[in-house]
Amino acid sequence: MTVFPTDDPVSETGRDPAQPLPFEGVRVLDLSRTVAGQLAARLLADHGAAVTLLRPQGATSAAVPGPPSPQPSPAMYLHLNHSKAVRAVPEDHWESAVRQGSKDADVIVVSDHGEAKLTLQLAPHALVAVATDFADEGPYRNWHGSELIHQALSGSMHYTGLADRPPLYGVGNRAYVAAGLFLYVSLAARLFAHHAAEADGEIVSVAVHEAAAAMEQNFSAQWAYSATIAQRGELNRPKGRIRCADGWMTVFAMEGRLAELLSAVGADDLADSPPFSSWQTFMHNVQPAFAQLEQRAKRYSRATLLQAALDHRLVMSPIRTPSELRTDPQLLSRGFWRNTEFEDRKQLVLGPMWRPASYEPGATTGPSGHTSHHEPAGRHTPATDQRTRTSREGPRPLAGVRVVDFTTAWSGPLSTRILALLGAEILKVESYSRMDAWRGPAKAPTATEFYPDGEPGERPYNRNAWFNAQNLGKKSVLLDLKTDTGRRQALDLCQDSDLVVTNFTPGTMDRLGLGFDELRKINPTIVMVEMSGFGATGPLRSHRAYGQTMEAMAGITSLIGYDEESGPLGSGSAYLDPMGGLAGAAAALTALRHRDRTGQAQYIELAQREAAMSWIGDIILDAIDTGVDPSPQGNALPAAFPHDAFPCRGEDQWVAIAVHSSAQWAALCTELGWTDWADDPALRDVAARQAAGEEIVGRLSALTAEHDKMALARRLQCAGVPAAPVQNGKDLFQDPQLRHRGWFARLVHPEAGTHEYAGLPLESARQILQPTSAAPLLGQHSAEVLKKGADASYSEEGSRAGL
């Protein structure tokens, strides 16, 4: 990698060695050759663990892990390993180096199931971490994976792209990064539990297939509730992109704000004309409406439209390219970029996924950025200690942890759902006046596919599939935070809790009298995680953030599309939302570990856009280094061919095929009976196959169109060719591997009925953890939690009134 010249202040990654870190004292040996494994180890290193990456030097053998495949770019190597100590080991010293390093390691990261079993025998005291493409059981256990394959199986690919064109898998290594974060979450949870009670070593595993499926659970939830399938490119949602004078903007229109949106693009004269005269006419004419918005927006720059979005509180953001992020004003104002010494050079890297307030002993830093020393009259015992800490010795490492959840929609609720599955008690604070956005409208919703059998019922806010899927195992507490009584009750909950999580706009909790400075006065060991869109400081701190707009500003949207002519499309399902939720859970676990070690309150700031940039960190660093931004290329990869979705029998049915090597190409040709191509030495080279691409794609498409997508994928996988059906919500719900793994939990909801809910890749005793209960009714647990009969009456009367 080039050493990047900088003409602006760049933060140094060095720290005061006197400052404690959450995982200081934890020793990690990284033997992994995968993106997921190396990311999990890097996150441990970022937060204090002493991580040594052993890298083979010279030739490899069966005893020496070889390089990742495909060979990582210098940018990927830097992004995944810059906070580790790297040791190159000659082949003939590899076994002794592994044995010696394993003796003192608390965590050892490996690359496959066989290595994991051997390593645990070698180091029975250690946590042995492994992320593999598929679990070591079930019908997919011998399948070959790749990013294309995992996105096809997850449901994400089916929903990304345009309705009349093939589905798109996305960009980068999103499935593998998700697996790395889930692996880190699993390790952090166990290290948190072991801090209180020592435990024997164990294998901690994550399947990339399951991590990718976890990011797209809404599709299977929709099928389970209404037997409907979300369609690619569907135009019944008020989101889209518009081209302006110097690039693209992504827009999410809001009911009641059409006049402001028109004003922002200089189209006030259209306010009383169709399709903008009413929300109903707009929703029935989304495509022509966005065409008119684009016609007016062409006169303005992205900077002008972003300022208009800030002025009018609109969900509208520029689509940044990866290289543009280096000079992005918001990132610069927050000192995002870091310099680090790595392999004898100072190099530029991305800032952290989340920012701990301060690791200085006796000091805490709130969202305002100032550091203060708070000396309570007497040491406050963490709420986990007030309850039953010994319960952590059971299968749920967060048993005894209490969380007050002020989140809404997808990202925040996913983070607390992960904590709930790990054993934490989640108190979801809600109100009648501002319900969780994913509960949907209080009355008469227009989108009925999210309700059981398409019937919203008298209280649709208790029957929404998306809300009920993301809030499993939680308790709902009804409070009116605008009243003194409601604020006092919220403070009482926080006083006896370990963690507060919120994804409100920065400053909201302070205005409610529930900011970090207030909370630590009553609970000097409280942990607070604020998951804003763009951060608590900087010119965009108050910018409205939805998944699509954060994804656009993270550089991701610009990379997903068919070509430059069709422009950037981004992910179909606001993929950045679950990215933020997963990072939020990881941040919370890190902070809880630090709080338990120091007895100090912790404030954690997670800007979801910044966290998401790490998912394509190698692409960003490479674009900054070369000055060249990748353009949308459909499903093409430079080092693979064929690498695409091909039509199968039935309407909108596709199979994904990813040929990375000459051996896989030969296997594909042999299996399909193409002996002329199988024996042609010229086509063993990727570039040669790409040159003959039109002929290969035509022949392959004609063949696949006659086959069932799952049957063909199984046949190709058996032959050694990475392939997978492009699954929709129904397919995901019926996926045989997930079914074999016990992925779905059958739960009874008092108003939505009995349904099966998708899981998360978190295990105990080699079994997928199951949620303890269905999602709560609005205010269902108010009386139980607040222990006041009046609150129960209030909840019941409100429910009977149907709001």
mmCIF file with all atom_site columns, N, CA and C in Angstrom, residues 214-274:
data_model
loop_
_atom_site.group_PDB
_atom_site.id
_atom_site.type_symbol
_atom_site.label_atom_id
_atom_site.label_alt_id
_atom_site.label_comp_id
_atom_site.label_asym_id
_atom_site.label_entity_id
_atom_site.label_seq_id
_atom_site.pdbx_PDB_ins_code
_atom_site.Cartn_x
_atom_site.Cartn_y
_atom_site.Cartn_z
_atom_site.occupancy
_atom_site.B_iso_or_equiv
_atom_site.pdbx_formal_charge
_atom_site.auth_seq_id
_atom_site.auth_comp_id
_atom_site.auth_asym_id
_atom_site.auth_atom_id
_atom_site.pdbx_PDB_model_num
ATOM 1   N N  . ALA A 1 214 ? -29.131 -14.044 8.511   1.00 0.00 ? 214 ALA A N  1
ATOM 2   C CA . ALA A 1 214 ? -29.581 -13.246 9.653   1.00 0.00 ? 214 ALA A CA 1
ATOM 3   C C  . ALA A 1 214 ? -29.779 -11.781 9.282   1.00 0.00 ? 214 ALA A C  1
ATOM 4   N N  . MET A 1 215 ? -29.048 -11.315 8.274   1.00 0.00 ? 215 MET A N  1
ATOM 5   C CA . MET A 1 215 ? -29.147 -9.910  7.876   1.00 0.00 ? 215 MET A CA 1
ATOM 6   C C  . MET A 1 215 ? -30.411 -9.616  7.073   1.00 0.00 ? 215 MET A C  1
ATOM 7   N N  . GLU A 1 216 ? -31.120 -10.653 6.637   1.00 0.00 ? 216 GLU A N  1
ATOM 8   C CA . GLU A 1 216 ? -32.282 -10.437 5.772   1.00 0.00 ? 216 GLU A CA 1
ATOM 9   C C  . GLU A 1 216 ? -33.509 -11.218 6.258   1.00 0.00 ? 216 GLU A C  1
ATOM 10  N N  . GLN A 1 217 ? -33.778 -11.159 7.551   1.00 0.00 ? 217 GLN A N  1
ATOM 11  C CA . GLN A 1 217 ? -34.850 -11.962 8.125   1.00 0.00 ? 217 GLN A CA 1
ATOM 12  C C  . GLN A 1 217 ? -36.249 -11.472 7.756   1.00 0.00 ? 217 GLN A C  1
ATOM 13  N N  . ASN A 1 218 ? -36.346 -10.227 7.327   1.00 0.00 ? 218 ASN A N  1
ATOM 14  C CA . ASN A 1 218 ? -37.683 -9.692  7.058   1.00 0.00 ? 218 ASN A CA 1
ATOM 15  C C  . ASN A 1 218 ? -38.379 -10.438 5.924   1.00 0.00 ? 218 ASN A C  1
ATOM 16  N N  . PHE A 1 219 ? -37.600 -10.982 4.990   1.00 0.00 ? 219 PHE A N  1
ATOM 17  C CA . PHE A 1 219 ? -38.211 -11.676 3.864   1.00 0.00 ? 219 PHE A CA 1
ATOM 18  C C  . PHE A 1 219 ? -38.920 -12.952 4.309   1.00 0.00 ? 219 PHE A C  1
ATOM 19  N N  . SER A 1 220 ? -38.261 -13.747 5.160   1.00 0.00 ? 220 SER A N  1
ATOM 20  C CA . SER A 1 220 ? -38.899 -14.977 5.628   1.00 0.00 ? 220 SER A CA 1
ATOM 21  C C  . SER A 1 220 ? -40.033 -14.663 6.594   1.00 0.00 ? 220 SER A C  1
ATOM 22  N N  . ALA A 1 221 ? -39.902 -13.582 7.378   1.00 0.00 ? 221 ALA A N  1
ATOM 23  C CA . ALA A 1 221 ? -40.982 -13.185 8.289   1.00 0.00 ? 221 ALA A CA 1
ATOM 24  C C  . ALA A 1 221 ? -42.230 -12.799 7.500   1.00 0.00 ? 221 ALA A C  1
ATOM 25  N N  . GLN A 1 222 ? -42.051 -12.078 6.404   1.00 0.00 ? 222 GLN A N  1
ATOM 26  C CA . GLN A 1 222 ? -43.193 -11.688 5.581   1.00 0.00 ? 222 GLN A CA 1
ATOM 27  C C  . GLN A 1 222 ? -43.887 -12.927 5.008   1.00 0.00 ? 222 GLN A C  1
ATOM 28  N N  . TRP A 1 223 ? -43.092 -13.903 4.549   1.00 0.00 ? 223 TRP A N  1
ATOM 29  C CA . TRP A 1 223 ? -43.699 -15.122 4.020   1.00 0.00 ? 223 TRP A CA 1
ATOM 30  C C  . TRP A 1 223 ? -44.435 -15.879 5.118   1.00 0.00 ? 223 TRP A C  1
ATOM 31  N N  . ALA A 1 224 ? -43.844 -15.971 6.309   1.00 0.00 ? 224 ALA A N  1
ATOM 32  C CA . ALA A 1 224 ? -44.468 -16.704 7.408   1.00 0.00 ? 224 ALA A CA 1
ATOM 33  C C  . ALA A 1 224 ? -45.809 -16.088 7.794   1.00 0.00 ? 224 ALA A C  1
ATOM 34  N N  . TYR A 1 225 ? -45.931 -14.778 7.682   1.00 0.00 ? 225 TYR A N  1
ATOM 35  C CA . TYR A 1 225 ? -47.153 -14.098 8.104   1.00 0.00 ? 225 TYR A CA 1
ATOM 36  C C  . TYR A 1 225 ? -48.228 -14.083 7.016   1.00 0.00 ? 225 TYR A C  1
ATOM 37  N N  . SER A 1 226 ? -47.823 -13.800 5.772   1.00 0.00 ? 226 SER A N  1
ATOM 38  C CA . SER A 1 226 ? -48.844 -13.558 4.745   1.00 0.00 ? 226 SER A CA 1
ATOM 39  C C  . SER A 1 226 ? -48.656 -14.349 3.462   1.00 0.00 ? 226 SER A C  1
ATOM 40  N N  . ALA A 1 227 ? -47.633 -15.211 3.411   1.00 0.00 ? 227 ALA A N  1
ATOM 41  C CA . ALA A 1 227 ? -47.341 -15.985 2.204   1.00 0.00 ? 227 ALA A CA 1
ATOM 42  C C  . ALA A 1 227 ? -47.189 -15.086 0.978   1.00 0.00 ? 227 ALA A C  1
ATOM 43  N N  . THR A 1 228 ? -46.569 -13.911 1.184   1.00 0.00 ? 228 THR A N  1
ATOM 44  C CA . THR A 1 228 ? -46.266 -13.005 0.079   1.00 0.00 ? 228 THR A CA 1
ATOM 45  C C  . THR A 1 228 ? -44.751 -12.836 -0.014  1.00 0.00 ? 228 THR A C  1
ATOM 46  N N  . ILE A 1 229 ? -44.297 -12.434 -1.191  1.00 0.00 ? 229 ILE A N  1
ATOM 47  C CA . ILE A 1 229 ? -42.868 -12.326 -1.470  1.00 0.00 ? 229 ILE A CA 1
ATOM 48  C C  . ILE A 1 229 ? -42.541 -10.908 -1.906  1.00 0.00 ? 229 ILE A C  1
ATOM 49  N N  . ALA A 1 230 ? -41.573 -10.299 -1.253  1.00 0.00 ? 230 ALA A N  1
ATOM 50  C CA . ALA A 1 230 ? -41.101 -8.984  -1.670  1.00 0.00 ? 230 ALA A CA 1
ATOM 51  C C  . ALA A 1 230 ? -40.445 -9.100  -3.044  1.00 0.00 ? 230 ALA A C  1
ATOM 52  N N  . GLN A 1 231 ? -40.780 -8.186  -3.930  1.00 0.00 ? 231 GLN A N  1
ATOM 53  C CA . GLN A 1 231 ? -40.306 -8.270  -5.307  1.00 0.00 ? 231 GLN A CA 1
ATOM 54  C C  . GLN A 1 231 ? -39.186 -7.273  -5.586  1.00 0.00 ? 231 GLN A C  1
ATOM 55  N N  . ARG A 1 232 ? -38.273 -7.666  -6.417  1.00 0.00 ? 232 ARG A N  1
ATOM 56  C CA . ARG A 1 232 ? -37.162 -6.813  -6.804  1.00 0.00 ? 232 ARG A CA 1
ATOM 57  C C  . ARG A 1 232 ? -37.674 -5.603  -7.587  1.00 0.00 ? 232 ARG A C  1
ATOM 58  N N  . GLY A 1 233 ? -37.176 -4.436  -7.215  1.00 0.00 ? 233 GLY A N  1
ATOM 59  C CA . GLY A 1 233 ? -37.529 -3.229  -7.933  1.00 0.00 ? 233 GLY A CA 1
ATOM 60  C C  . GLY A 1 233 ? -38.956 -2.769  -7.753  1.00 0.00 ? 233 GLY A C  1
ATOM 61  N N  . GLU A 1 234 ? -39.648 -3.304  -6.737  1.00 0.00 ? 234 GLU A N  1
ATOM 62  C CA . GLU A 1 234 ? -41.047 -2.921  -6.576  1.00 0.00 ? 234 GLU A CA 1
ATOM 63  C C  . GLU A 1 234 ? -41.145 -1.423  -6.263  1.00 0.00 ? 234 GLU A C  1
ATOM 64  N N  . LEU A 1 235 ? -42.212 -0.806  -6.740  1.00 0.00 ? 235 LEU A N  1
ATOM 65  C CA . LEU A 1 235 ? -42.333 0.647   -6.684  1.00 0.00 ? 235 LEU A CA 1
ATOM 66  C C  . LEU A 1 235 ? -43.433 1.106   -5.734  1.00 0.00 ? 235 LEU A C  1
ATOM 67  N N  . ASN A 1 236 ? -43.732 0.295   -4.746  1.00 0.00 ? 236 ASN A N  1
ATOM 68  C CA . ASN A 1 236 ? -44.781 0.693   -3.799  1.00 0.00 ? 236 ASN A CA 1
ATOM 69  C C  . ASN A 1 236 ? -44.189 1.252   -2.513  1.00 0.00 ? 236 ASN A C  1
ATOM 70  N N  . ARG A 1 237 ? -42.889 1.564   -2.536  1.00 0.00 ? 237 ARG A N  1
ATOM 71  C CA . ARG A 1 237 ? -42.264 2.204   -1.385  1.00 0.00 ? 237 ARG A CA 1
ATOM 72  C C  . ARG A 1 237 ? -41.699 3.546   -1.829  1.00 0.00 ? 237 ARG A C  1
ATOM 73  N N  . PRO A 1 238 ? -41.795 4.553   -0.972  1.00 0.00 ? 238 PRO A N  1
ATOM 74  C CA . PRO A 1 238 ? -41.457 5.920   -1.409  1.00 0.00 ? 238 PRO A CA 1
ATOM 75  C C  . PRO A 1 238 ? -39.962 6.202   -1.372  1.00 0.00 ? 238 PRO A C  1
ATOM 76  N N  . LYS A 1 239 ? -39.171 5.370   -2.023  1.00 0.00 ? 239 LYS A N  1
ATOM 77  C CA . LYS A 1 239 ? -37.731 5.581   -2.042  1.00 0.00 ? 239 LYS A CA 1
ATOM 78  C C  . LYS A 1 239 ? -37.231 5.515   -3.477  1.00 0.00 ? 239 LYS A C  1
ATOM 79  N N  . GLY A 1 240 ? -36.146 6.216   -3.740  1.00 0.00 ? 240 GLY A N  1
ATOM 80  C CA . GLY A 1 240 ? -35.597 6.201   -5.086  1.00 0.00 ? 240 GLY A CA 1
ATOM 81  C C  . GLY A 1 240 ? -34.333 7.020   -5.147  1.00 0.00 ? 240 GLY A C  1
ATOM 82  N N  . ARG A 1 241 ? -33.815 7.196   -6.354  1.00 0.00 ? 241 ARG A N  1
ATOM 83  C CA . ARG A 1 241 ? -32.602 7.990   -6.554  1.00 0.00 ? 241 ARG A CA 1
ATOM 84  C C  . ARG A 1 241 ? -32.867 8.968   -7.676  1.00 0.00 ? 241 ARG A C  1
ATOM 85  N N  . ILE A 1 242 ? -32.219 10.106  -7.620  1.00 0.00 ? 242 ILE A N  1
ATOM 86  C CA . ILE A 1 242 ? -32.376 11.131  -8.647  1.00 0.00 ? 242 ILE A CA 1
ATOM 87  C C  . ILE A 1 242 ? -30.997 11.633  -9.042  1.00 0.00 ? 242 ILE A C  1
ATOM 88  N N  . ARG A 1 243 ? -30.828 11.906  -10.319 1.00 0.00 ? 243 ARG A N  1
ATOM 89  C CA . ARG A 1 243 ? -29.568 12.451  -10.817 1.00 0.00 ? 243 ARG A CA 1
ATOM 90  C C  . ARG A 1 243 ? -29.615 13.974  -10.719 1.00 0.00 ? 243 ARG A C  1
ATOM 91  N N  . CYS A 1 244 ? -28.558 14.562  -10.191 1.00 0.00 ? 244 CYS A N  1
ATOM 92  C CA . CYS A 1 244 ? -28.480 16.014  -10.112 1.00 0.00 ? 244 CYS A CA 1
ATOM 93  C C  . CYS A 1 244 ? -27.292 16.494  -10.936 1.00 0.00 ? 244 CYS A C  1
ATOM 94  N N  . ALA A 1 245 ? -26.874 17.733  -10.761 1.00 0.00 ? 245 ALA A N  1
ATOM 95  C CA . ALA A 1 245 ? -25.882 18.324  -11.655 1.00 0.00 ? 245 ALA A CA 1
ATOM 96  C C  . ALA A 1 245 ? -24.533 17.618  -11.607 1.00 0.00 ? 245 ALA A C  1
ATOM 97  N N  . ASP A 1 246 ? -24.138 17.102  -10.442 1.00 0.00 ? 246 ASP A N  1
ATOM 98  C CA . ASP A 1 246 ? -22.791 16.532  -10.317 1.00 0.00 ? 246 ASP A CA 1
ATOM 99  C C  . ASP A 1 246 ? -22.789 15.124  -9.728  1.00 0.00 ? 246 ASP A C  1
ATOM 100 N N  . GLY A 1 247 ? -23.873 14.408  -9.893  1.00 0.00 ? 247 GLY A N  1
ATOM 101 C CA . GLY A 1 247 ? -23.907 13.049  -9.361  1.00 0.00 ? 247 GLY A CA 1
ATOM 102 C C  . GLY A 1 247 ? -25.320 12.621  -9.033  1.00 0.00 ? 247 GLY A C  1
ATOM 103 N N  . TRP A 1 248 ? -25.415 11.737  -8.037  1.00 0.00 ? 248 TRP A N  1
ATOM 104 C CA . TRP A 1 248 ? -26.704 11.144  -7.674  1.00 0.00 ? 248 TRP A CA 1
ATOM 105 C C  . TRP A 1 248 ? -27.055 11.439  -6.222  1.00 0.00 ? 248 TRP A C  1
ATOM 106 N N  . MET A 1 249 ? -28.365 11.500  -5.983  1.00 0.00 ? 249 MET A N  1
ATOM 107 C CA . MET A 1 249 ? -28.905 11.610  -4.621  1.00 0.00 ? 249 MET A CA 1
ATOM 108 C C  . MET A 1 249 ? -29.844 10.427  -4.393  1.00 0.00 ? 249 MET A C  1
ATOM 109 N N  . THR A 1 250 ? -29.922 9.985   -3.157  1.00 0.00 ? 250 THR A N  1
ATOM 110 C CA . THR A 1 250 ? -30.929 8.992   -2.796  1.00 0.00 ? 250 THR A CA 1
ATOM 111 C C  . THR A 1 250 ? -31.960 9.672   -1.908  1.00 0.00 ? 250 THR A C  1
ATOM 112 N N  . VAL A 1 251 ? -33.216 9.321   -2.107  1.00 0.00 ? 251 VAL A N  1
ATOM 113 C CA . VAL A 1 251 ? -34.315 10.040  -1.459  1.00 0.00 ? 251 VAL A CA 1
ATOM 114 C C  . VAL A 1 251 ? -35.307 9.040   -0.881  1.00 0.00 ? 251 VAL A C  1
ATOM 115 N N  . PHE A 1 252 ? -35.782 9.334   0.316   1.00 0.00 ? 252 PHE A N  1
ATOM 116 C CA . PHE A 1 252 ? -36.881 8.587   0.927   1.00 0.00 ? 252 PHE A CA 1
ATOM 117 C C  . PHE A 1 252 ? -37.955 9.615   1.267   1.00 0.00 ? 252 PHE A C  1
ATOM 118 N N  . ALA A 1 253 ? -39.042 9.608   0.510   1.00 0.00 ? 253 ALA A N  1
ATOM 119 C CA . ALA A 1 253 ? -40.123 10.565  0.728   1.00 0.00 ? 253 ALA A CA 1
ATOM 120 C C  . ALA A 1 253 ? -40.903 10.196  1.985   1.00 0.00 ? 253 ALA A C  1
ATOM 121 N N  . MET A 1 254 ? -41.452 11.211  2.654   1.00 0.00 ? 254 MET A N  1
ATOM 122 C CA . MET A 1 254 ? -42.191 10.995  3.901   1.00 0.00 ? 254 MET A CA 1
ATOM 123 C C  . MET A 1 254 ? -43.584 11.586  3.789   1.00 0.00 ? 254 MET A C  1
ATOM 124 N N  . GLU A 1 255 ? -44.540 10.848  4.337   1.00 0.00 ? 255 GLU A N  1
ATOM 125 C CA . GLU A 1 255 ? -45.915 11.335  4.342   1.00 0.00 ? 255 GLU A CA 1
ATOM 126 C C  . GLU A 1 255 ? -45.986 12.634  5.132   1.00 0.00 ? 255 GLU A C  1
ATOM 127 N N  . GLY A 1 256 ? -46.696 13.606  4.579   1.00 0.00 ? 256 GLY A N  1
ATOM 128 C CA . GLY A 1 256 ? -46.824 14.902  5.228   1.00 0.00 ? 256 GLY A CA 1
ATOM 129 C C  . GLY A 1 256 ? -45.670 15.842  4.936   1.00 0.00 ? 256 GLY A C  1
ATOM 130 N N  . ARG A 1 257 ? -44.660 15.386  4.152   1.00 0.00 ? 257 ARG A N  1
ATOM 131 C CA . ARG A 1 257 ? -43.497 16.234  3.876   1.00 0.00 ? 257 ARG A CA 1
ATOM 132 C C  . ARG A 1 257 ? -43.250 16.389  2.379   1.00 0.00 ? 257 ARG A C  1
ATOM 133 N N  . LEU A 1 258 ? -44.245 16.111  1.549   1.00 0.00 ? 258 LEU A N  1
ATOM 134 C CA . LEU A 1 258 ? -44.049 16.229  0.108   1.00 0.00 ? 258 LEU A CA 1
ATOM 135 C C  . LEU A 1 258 ? -43.786 17.679  -0.302  1.00 0.00 ? 258 LEU A C  1
ATOM 136 N N  . ALA A 1 259 ? -44.445 18.629  0.351   1.00 0.00 ? 259 ALA A N  1
ATOM 137 C CA . ALA A 1 259 ? -44.248 20.043  0.001   1.00 0.00 ? 259 ALA A CA 1
ATOM 138 C C  . ALA A 1 259 ? -42.795 20.449  0.254   1.00 0.00 ? 259 ALA A C  1
ATOM 139 N N  . GLU A 1 260 ? -42.222 19.992  1.372   1.00 0.00 ? 260 GLU A N  1
ATOM 140 C CA . GLU A 1 260 ? -40.825 20.321  1.681   1.00 0.00 ? 260 GLU A CA 1
ATOM 141 C C  . GLU A 1 260 ? -39.876 19.679  0.676   1.00 0.00 ? 260 GLU A C  1
ATOM 142 N N  . LEU A 1 261 ? -40.188 18.431  0.255   1.00 0.00 ? 261 LEU A N  1
ATOM 143 C CA . LEU A 1 261 ? -39.348 17.762  -0.726  1.00 0.00 ? 261 LEU A CA 1
ATOM 144 C C  . LEU A 1 261 ? -39.382 18.514  -2.052  1.00 0.00 ? 261 LEU A C  1
ATOM 145 N N  . LEU A 1 262 ? -40.556 18.936  -2.481  1.00 0.00 ? 262 LEU A N  1
ATOM 146 C CA . LEU A 1 262 ? -40.668 19.695  -3.722  1.00 0.00 ? 262 LEU A CA 1
ATOM 147 C C  . LEU A 1 262 ? -39.916 21.018  -3.621  1.00 0.00 ? 262 LEU A C  1
ATOM 148 N N  . SER A 1 263 ? -40.004 21.673  -2.489  1.00 0.00 ? 263 SER A N  1
ATOM 149 C CA . SER A 1 263 ? -39.290 22.936  -2.294  1.00 0.00 ? 263 SER A CA 1
ATOM 150 C C  . SER A 1 263 ? -37.788 22.730  -2.377  1.00 0.00 ? 263 SER A C  1
ATOM 151 N N  . ALA A 1 264 ? -37.303 21.615  -1.846  1.00 0.00 ? 264 ALA A N  1
ATOM 152 C CA . ALA A 1 264 ? -35.867 21.352  -1.833  1.00 0.00 ? 264 ALA A CA 1
ATOM 153 C C  . ALA A 1 264 ? -35.294 21.247  -3.233  1.00 0.00 ? 264 ALA A C  1
ATOM 154 N N  . VAL A 1 265 ? -36.093 20.745  -4.204  1.00 0.00 ? 265 VAL A N  1
ATOM 155 C CA . VAL A 1 265 ? -35.601 20.597  -5.579  1.00 0.00 ? 265 VAL A CA 1
ATOM 156 C C  . VAL A 1 265 ? -36.140 21.702  -6.492  1.00 0.00 ? 265 VAL A C  1
ATOM 157 N N  . GLY A 1 266 ? -36.678 22.769  -5.885  1.00 0.00 ? 266 GLY A N  1
ATOM 158 C CA . GLY A 1 266 ? -37.153 23.904  -6.667  1.00 0.00 ? 266 GLY A CA 1
ATOM 159 C C  . GLY A 1 266 ? -38.391 23.623  -7.471  1.00 0.00 ? 266 GLY A C  1
ATOM 160 N N  . ALA A 1 267 ? -39.312 22.828  -6.910  1.00 0.00 ? 267 ALA A N  1
ATOM 161 C CA . ALA A 1 267 ? -40.525 22.449  -7.646  1.00 0.00 ? 267 ALA A CA 1
ATOM 162 C C  . ALA A 1 267 ? -41.774 22.778  -6.837  1.00 0.00 ? 267 ALA A C  1
ATOM 163 N N  . ASP A 1 268 ? -41.803 23.930  -6.177  1.00 0.00 ? 268 ASP A N  1
ATOM 164 C CA . ASP A 1 268 ? -42.974 24.304  -5.373  1.00 0.00 ? 268 ASP A CA 1
ATOM 165 C C  . ASP A 1 268 ? -44.237 24.364  -6.220  1.00 0.00 ? 268 ASP A C  1
ATOM 166 N N  . ASP A 1 269 ? -44.094 24.675  -7.496  1.00 0.00 ? 269 ASP A N  1
ATOM 167 C CA . ASP A 1 269 ? -45.269 24.813  -8.362  1.00 0.00 ? 269 ASP A CA 1
ATOM 168 C C  . ASP A 1 269 ? -45.995 23.500  -8.599  1.00 0.00 ? 269 ASP A C  1
ATOM 169 N N  . LEU A 1 270 ? -45.363 22.373  -8.249  1.00 0.00 ? 270 LEU A N  1
ATOM 170 C CA . LEU A 1 270 ? -45.992 21.074  -8.465  1.00 0.00 ? 270 LEU A CA 1
ATOM 171 C C  . LEU A 1 270 ? -46.801 20.591  -7.263  1.00 0.00 ? 270 LEU A C  1
ATOM 172 N N  . ALA A 1 271 ? -46.825 21.369  -6.194  1.00 0.00 ? 271 ALA A N  1
ATOM 173 C CA . ALA A 1 271 ? -47.396 20.890  -4.935  1.00 0.00 ? 271 ALA A CA 1
ATOM 174 C C  . ALA A 1 271 ? -48.860 20.501  -5.049  1.00 0.00 ? 271 ALA A C  1
ATOM 175 N N  . ASP A 1 272 ? -49.634 21.186  -5.869  1.00 0.00 ? 272 ASP A N  1
ATOM 176 C CA . ASP A 1 272 ? -51.071 20.902  -5.962  1.00 0.00 ? 272 ASP A CA 1
ATOM 177 C C  . ASP A 1 272 ? -51.435 20.059  -7.173  1.00 0.00 ? 272 ASP A C  1
ATOM 178 N N  . SER A 1 273 ? -50.432 19.545  -7.860  1.00 0.00 ? 273 SER A N  1
ATOM 179 C CA . SER A 1 273 ? -50.710 18.773  -9.068  1.00 0.00 ? 273 SER A CA 1
ATOM 180 C C  . SER A 1 273 ? -50.342 17.315  -8.845  1.00 0.00 ? 273 SER A C  1
ATOM 181 N N  . PRO A 1 274 ? -51.034 16.411  -9.560  1.00 0.00 ? 274 PRO A N  1
ATOM 182 C CA . PRO A 1 274 ? -50.662 15.000  -9.442  1.00 0.00 ? 274 PRO A CA 1
ATOM 183 C C  . PRO A 1 274 ? -49.253 14.802  -10.013 1.00 0.00 ? 274 PRO A C  1
#
